Amino acid sequence: MARYTGAVCRLCRREGQKLFLKGDRCYTDKCAADRRPYPPGQHGQGRAKTSEYGTQLREKQKAKRYYGILESQFRGYFDMAIKKKGKTGENMLAILETRLDNTIYRLGFAMSRAEARQLVLHGHFLVNGRRVNIPSFLVKPGMIISLNEKSRSLDKFKSVIEANSFRQPPKWLEYDANALVAKVSSVPMREDIDMPIEEQLIVEFYSK
């Protein structure tokens, strides 16, 4: 399974904003995006003019890096979005949001999407009572997501449960904190997605 294995702090610096790819570290003074707020590389501090194409490319790259996926899969989601009714950009973001790894992140079981991806790969979560270890699995309205019973005794999840550190889930997810069960109540709407992404620029990039 292909994935980016380089230094993730470089990605935040390249996009000029925090992508929150390293969990807790992003909220401390060790964050590289705060300490060196300029692009990486020898010419990172130089002034560079950005063309229309460059602006569209950066927005596409930023969205990919937020969700931790590579080009071929991202383009596949765009092609799926085109076939759906409605605005292509909003459809694409809705598809990205309903990836299982992102859903686990949104529920607060992980501090980053990379960590959520690893938890899913290790089989810690059930969808409709069946173990799913595919991070790119797309959840749909009506599906039930729960923590595997055997995983509840692990220190990782004990600390999360005891600290009650689950982040507030978006409106399209109904979460029962006592049962550690979530239900996908609807398809994510654009106003439910708090990502600073201009999806229309991505549509324009792929429409050339």
Short mmCIF file of C-alpha atoms in Angstrom, two decimals:
data_model
loop_
_atom_site.label_atom_id
_atom_site.label_comp_id
_atom_site.label_asym_id
_atom_site.label_seq_id
_atom_site.Cartn_x
_atom_site.Cartn_y
_atom_site.Cartn_z
CA MET A 1 0.00 0.00 0.00
CA ALA A 2 1.69 3.21 -1.20
CA ARG A 3 2.00 6.13 1.20
CA TYR A 4 4.23 9.12 1.84
CA THR A 5 7.13 8.22 4.14
CA GLY A 6 9.13 11.46 4.16
CA ALA A 7 9.29 14.23 6.77
CA VAL A 8 5.75 15.50 7.19
CA CYS A 9 6.77 18.85 8.68
CA ARG A 10 8.21 19.74 5.27
CA LEU A 11 4.72 19.37 3.82
CA CYS A 12 3.26 21.95 6.20
CA ARG A 13 6.09 24.36 5.42
CA ARG A 14 5.66 23.85 1.69
CA GLU A 15 1.95 24.68 1.86
CA GLY A 16 2.55 27.66 4.13
CA GLN A 17 0.18 26.56 6.88
CA LYS A 18 -0.29 23.91 9.52
CA LEU A 19 -1.78 20.67 8.22
CA PHE A 20 -1.73 19.07 11.71
CA LEU A 21 0.03 15.95 10.46
CA LYS A 22 1.95 15.15 13.66
CA GLY A 23 -0.79 15.33 16.27
CA ASP A 24 0.30 16.82 19.61
CA ARG A 25 3.56 18.24 18.26
CA CYS A 26 1.64 20.64 16.00
CA TYR A 27 0.28 22.40 19.10
CA THR A 28 3.67 22.96 20.73
CA ASP A 29 6.55 25.37 20.14
CA LYS A 30 8.40 22.52 18.43
CA CYS A 31 6.18 22.83 15.36
CA ALA A 32 8.43 23.34 12.33
CA ALA A 33 5.78 25.42 10.54
CA ASP A 34 5.96 27.98 13.36
CA ARG A 35 9.73 27.87 13.82
CA ARG A 36 10.52 28.12 10.11
CA PRO A 37 7.50 29.70 8.38
CA TYR A 38 8.88 29.47 4.87
CA PRO A 39 9.12 26.69 2.25
CA PRO A 40 11.87 24.07 2.71
CA GLY A 41 14.92 23.91 0.50
CA GLN A 42 17.79 26.14 -0.50
CA HIS A 43 15.56 28.79 -2.06
CA GLY A 44 12.72 28.55 0.42
CA GLN A 45 13.11 32.11 1.67
CA GLY A 46 13.23 33.66 -1.77
CA ARG A 47 10.31 35.48 -3.30
CA ALA A 48 8.50 33.56 -5.97
CA LYS A 49 5.60 34.65 -8.14
CA THR A 50 2.74 32.17 -8.22
CA SER A 51 0.88 31.62 -11.46
CA GLU A 52 -2.78 30.63 -11.74
CA TYR A 53 -1.68 27.07 -12.42
CA GLY A 54 0.65 27.16 -9.41
CA THR A 55 -2.17 28.33 -7.13
CA GLN A 56 -4.42 25.50 -8.32
CA LEU A 57 -1.62 22.96 -7.93
CA ARG A 58 -0.87 24.08 -4.37
CA GLU A 59 -4.53 23.75 -3.39
CA LYS A 60 -4.65 20.24 -4.81
CA GLN A 61 -1.44 19.28 -3.02
CA LYS A 62 -2.72 20.74 0.24
CA ALA A 63 -5.92 18.68 0.10
CA LYS A 64 -3.96 15.50 -0.66
CA ARG A 65 -1.66 16.10 2.27
CA TYR A 66 -4.47 16.90 4.69
CA TYR A 67 -6.01 13.51 4.02
CA GLY A 68 -2.72 11.64 3.60
CA ILE A 69 -3.30 10.14 0.16
CA LEU A 70 -1.30 10.02 -3.06
CA GLU A 71 -2.05 11.33 -6.53
CA SER A 72 -3.61 8.29 -8.22
CA GLN A 73 -6.09 7.73 -5.40
CA PHE A 74 -6.89 11.43 -5.13
CA ARG A 75 -7.58 11.60 -8.86
CA GLY A 76 -9.81 8.56 -8.49
CA TYR A 77 -11.90 10.37 -5.89
CA PHE A 78 -12.18 13.35 -8.24
CA ASP A 79 -13.46 11.06 -11.01
CA MET A 80 -16.00 9.59 -8.56
CA ALA A 81 -17.13 13.11 -7.64
CA ILE A 82 -17.74 14.06 -11.28
CA LYS A 83 -20.23 11.20 -11.66
CA LYS A 84 -22.30 12.31 -8.67
CA LYS A 85 -25.04 14.93 -8.76
CA GLY A 86 -24.18 18.32 -7.36
CA LYS A 87 -20.98 20.36 -7.25
CA THR A 88 -17.91 18.30 -8.08
CA GLY A 89 -15.66 19.98 -5.52
CA GLU A 90 -18.10 19.48 -2.66
CA ASN A 91 -18.73 15.89 -3.73
CA MET A 92 -15.00 15.22 -3.65
CA LEU A 93 -14.58 16.64 -0.15
CA ALA A 94 -17.55 14.58 1.06
CA ILE A 95 -15.91 11.42 -0.32
CA LEU A 96 -12.61 12.26 1.38
CA GLU A 97 -14.38 12.92 4.68
CA THR A 98 -16.08 9.53 4.64
CA ARG A 99 -12.85 7.55 4.44
CA LEU A 100 -12.71 5.30 7.49
CA ASP A 101 -9.36 6.67 8.69
CA ASN A 102 -10.67 10.24 8.54
CA THR A 103 -13.87 9.19 10.32
CA ILE A 104 -11.83 7.66 13.16
CA TYR A 105 -9.80 10.87 13.36
CA ARG A 106 -12.97 12.98 13.44
CA LEU A 107 -14.29 10.90 16.32
CA GLY A 108 -11.16 11.66 18.35
CA PHE A 109 -9.66 8.18 18.59
CA ALA A 110 -6.43 9.49 17.04
CA MET A 111 -4.47 12.74 17.16
CA SER A 112 -3.74 12.69 13.44
CA ARG A 113 -5.03 11.01 10.30
CA ALA A 114 -1.76 9.07 10.04
CA GLU A 115 -2.34 7.61 13.49
CA ALA A 116 -5.98 6.85 12.60
CA ARG A 117 -4.79 5.06 9.47
CA GLN A 118 -2.50 2.86 11.56
CA LEU A 119 -5.27 2.05 14.05
CA VAL A 120 -7.56 0.97 11.22
CA LEU A 121 -4.82 -1.15 9.63
CA HIS A 122 -4.38 -2.96 12.95
CA GLY A 123 -8.05 -3.90 12.96
CA HIS A 124 -9.19 -1.95 16.03
CA PHE A 125 -12.53 -0.89 14.55
CA LEU A 126 -15.72 -2.56 13.37
CA VAL A 127 -18.16 -1.35 10.75
CA ASN A 128 -21.62 -2.86 11.11
CA GLY A 129 -20.11 -5.45 13.46
CA ARG A 130 -17.40 -6.61 11.05
CA ARG A 131 -13.72 -5.76 11.36
CA VAL A 132 -12.50 -3.45 8.60
CA ASN A 133 -8.75 -2.83 8.24
CA ILE A 134 -8.87 -0.76 5.05
CA PRO A 135 -8.24 2.98 5.75
CA SER A 136 -9.78 4.00 2.42
CA PHE A 137 -13.06 2.18 3.15
CA LEU A 138 -15.89 4.65 2.53
CA VAL A 139 -18.57 4.77 5.20
CA LYS A 140 -22.18 5.49 4.21
CA PRO A 141 -25.28 6.79 6.00
CA GLY A 142 -26.68 4.16 8.36
CA MET A 143 -23.38 2.42 9.01
CA ILE A 144 -22.33 1.80 12.61
CA ILE A 145 -18.69 2.24 13.65
CA SER A 146 -17.48 0.81 16.95
CA LEU A 147 -14.27 0.03 18.78
CA ASN A 148 -13.32 -3.65 18.78
CA GLU A 149 -14.14 -5.16 22.20
CA LYS A 150 -10.63 -6.60 22.53
CA SER A 151 -9.09 -3.19 21.87
CA ARG A 152 -10.85 -1.46 24.76
CA SER A 153 -8.35 -2.82 27.26
CA LEU A 154 -5.35 -1.35 25.43
CA ASP A 155 -3.59 1.57 27.11
CA LYS A 156 -4.02 3.68 23.98
CA PHE A 157 -7.80 3.58 24.17
CA LYS A 158 -8.01 3.50 27.97
CA SER A 159 -6.28 6.86 28.18
CA VAL A 160 -8.56 8.36 25.54
CA ILE A 161 -11.68 7.04 27.27
CA GLU A 162 -10.61 8.08 30.78
CA ALA A 163 -9.58 11.55 29.64
CA ASN A 164 -12.81 11.88 27.64
CA SER A 165 -10.66 13.53 24.98
CA PHE A 166 -12.87 12.78 22.02
CA ARG A 167 -13.14 15.84 19.84
CA GLN A 168 -16.60 17.11 19.00
CA PRO A 169 -17.73 14.99 16.04
CA PRO A 170 -19.16 16.71 12.96
CA LYS A 171 -22.91 16.84 12.40
CA TRP A 172 -22.89 13.88 10.02
CA LEU A 173 -21.72 11.56 12.82
CA GLU A 174 -23.76 10.58 15.88
CA TYR A 175 -21.50 9.45 18.70
CA ASP A 176 -22.42 7.59 21.90
CA ALA A 177 -19.48 8.18 24.29
CA ASN A 178 -20.65 5.55 26.77
CA ALA A 179 -20.99 2.74 24.24
CA LEU A 180 -18.06 3.97 22.08
CA VAL A 181 -20.28 3.62 19.05
CA ALA A 182 -20.85 6.09 16.23
CA LYS A 183 -23.46 6.14 13.49
CA VAL A 184 -23.08 7.81 10.11
CA SER A 185 -26.28 9.85 10.02
CA SER A 186 -25.86 11.60 6.68
CA VAL A 187 -23.52 12.52 3.85
CA PRO A 188 -21.14 15.32 4.93
CA MET A 189 -22.25 18.75 3.74
CA ARG A 190 -19.74 21.48 2.83
CA GLU A 191 -20.57 23.48 5.94
CA ASP A 192 -19.72 20.41 8.05
CA ILE A 193 -16.17 20.29 6.69
CA ASP A 194 -13.91 22.77 8.44
CA MET A 195 -10.94 22.30 6.14
CA PRO A 196 -9.47 25.55 4.69
CA ILE A 197 -9.60 24.19 1.16
CA GLU A 198 -10.83 26.01 -1.93
CA GLU A 199 -12.17 22.99 -3.75
CA GLN A 200 -13.08 24.96 -6.88
CA LEU A 201 -9.37 25.51 -7.56
CA ILE A 202 -8.88 21.73 -7.55
CA VAL A 203 -11.76 21.30 -10.00
CA GLU A 204 -10.18 23.90 -12.27
CA PHE A 205 -6.79 22.16 -12.01
CA TYR A 206 -8.17 18.83 -13.22
CA SER A 207 -10.43 20.44 -15.81
CA LYS A 208 -7.55 21.81 -17.89
#
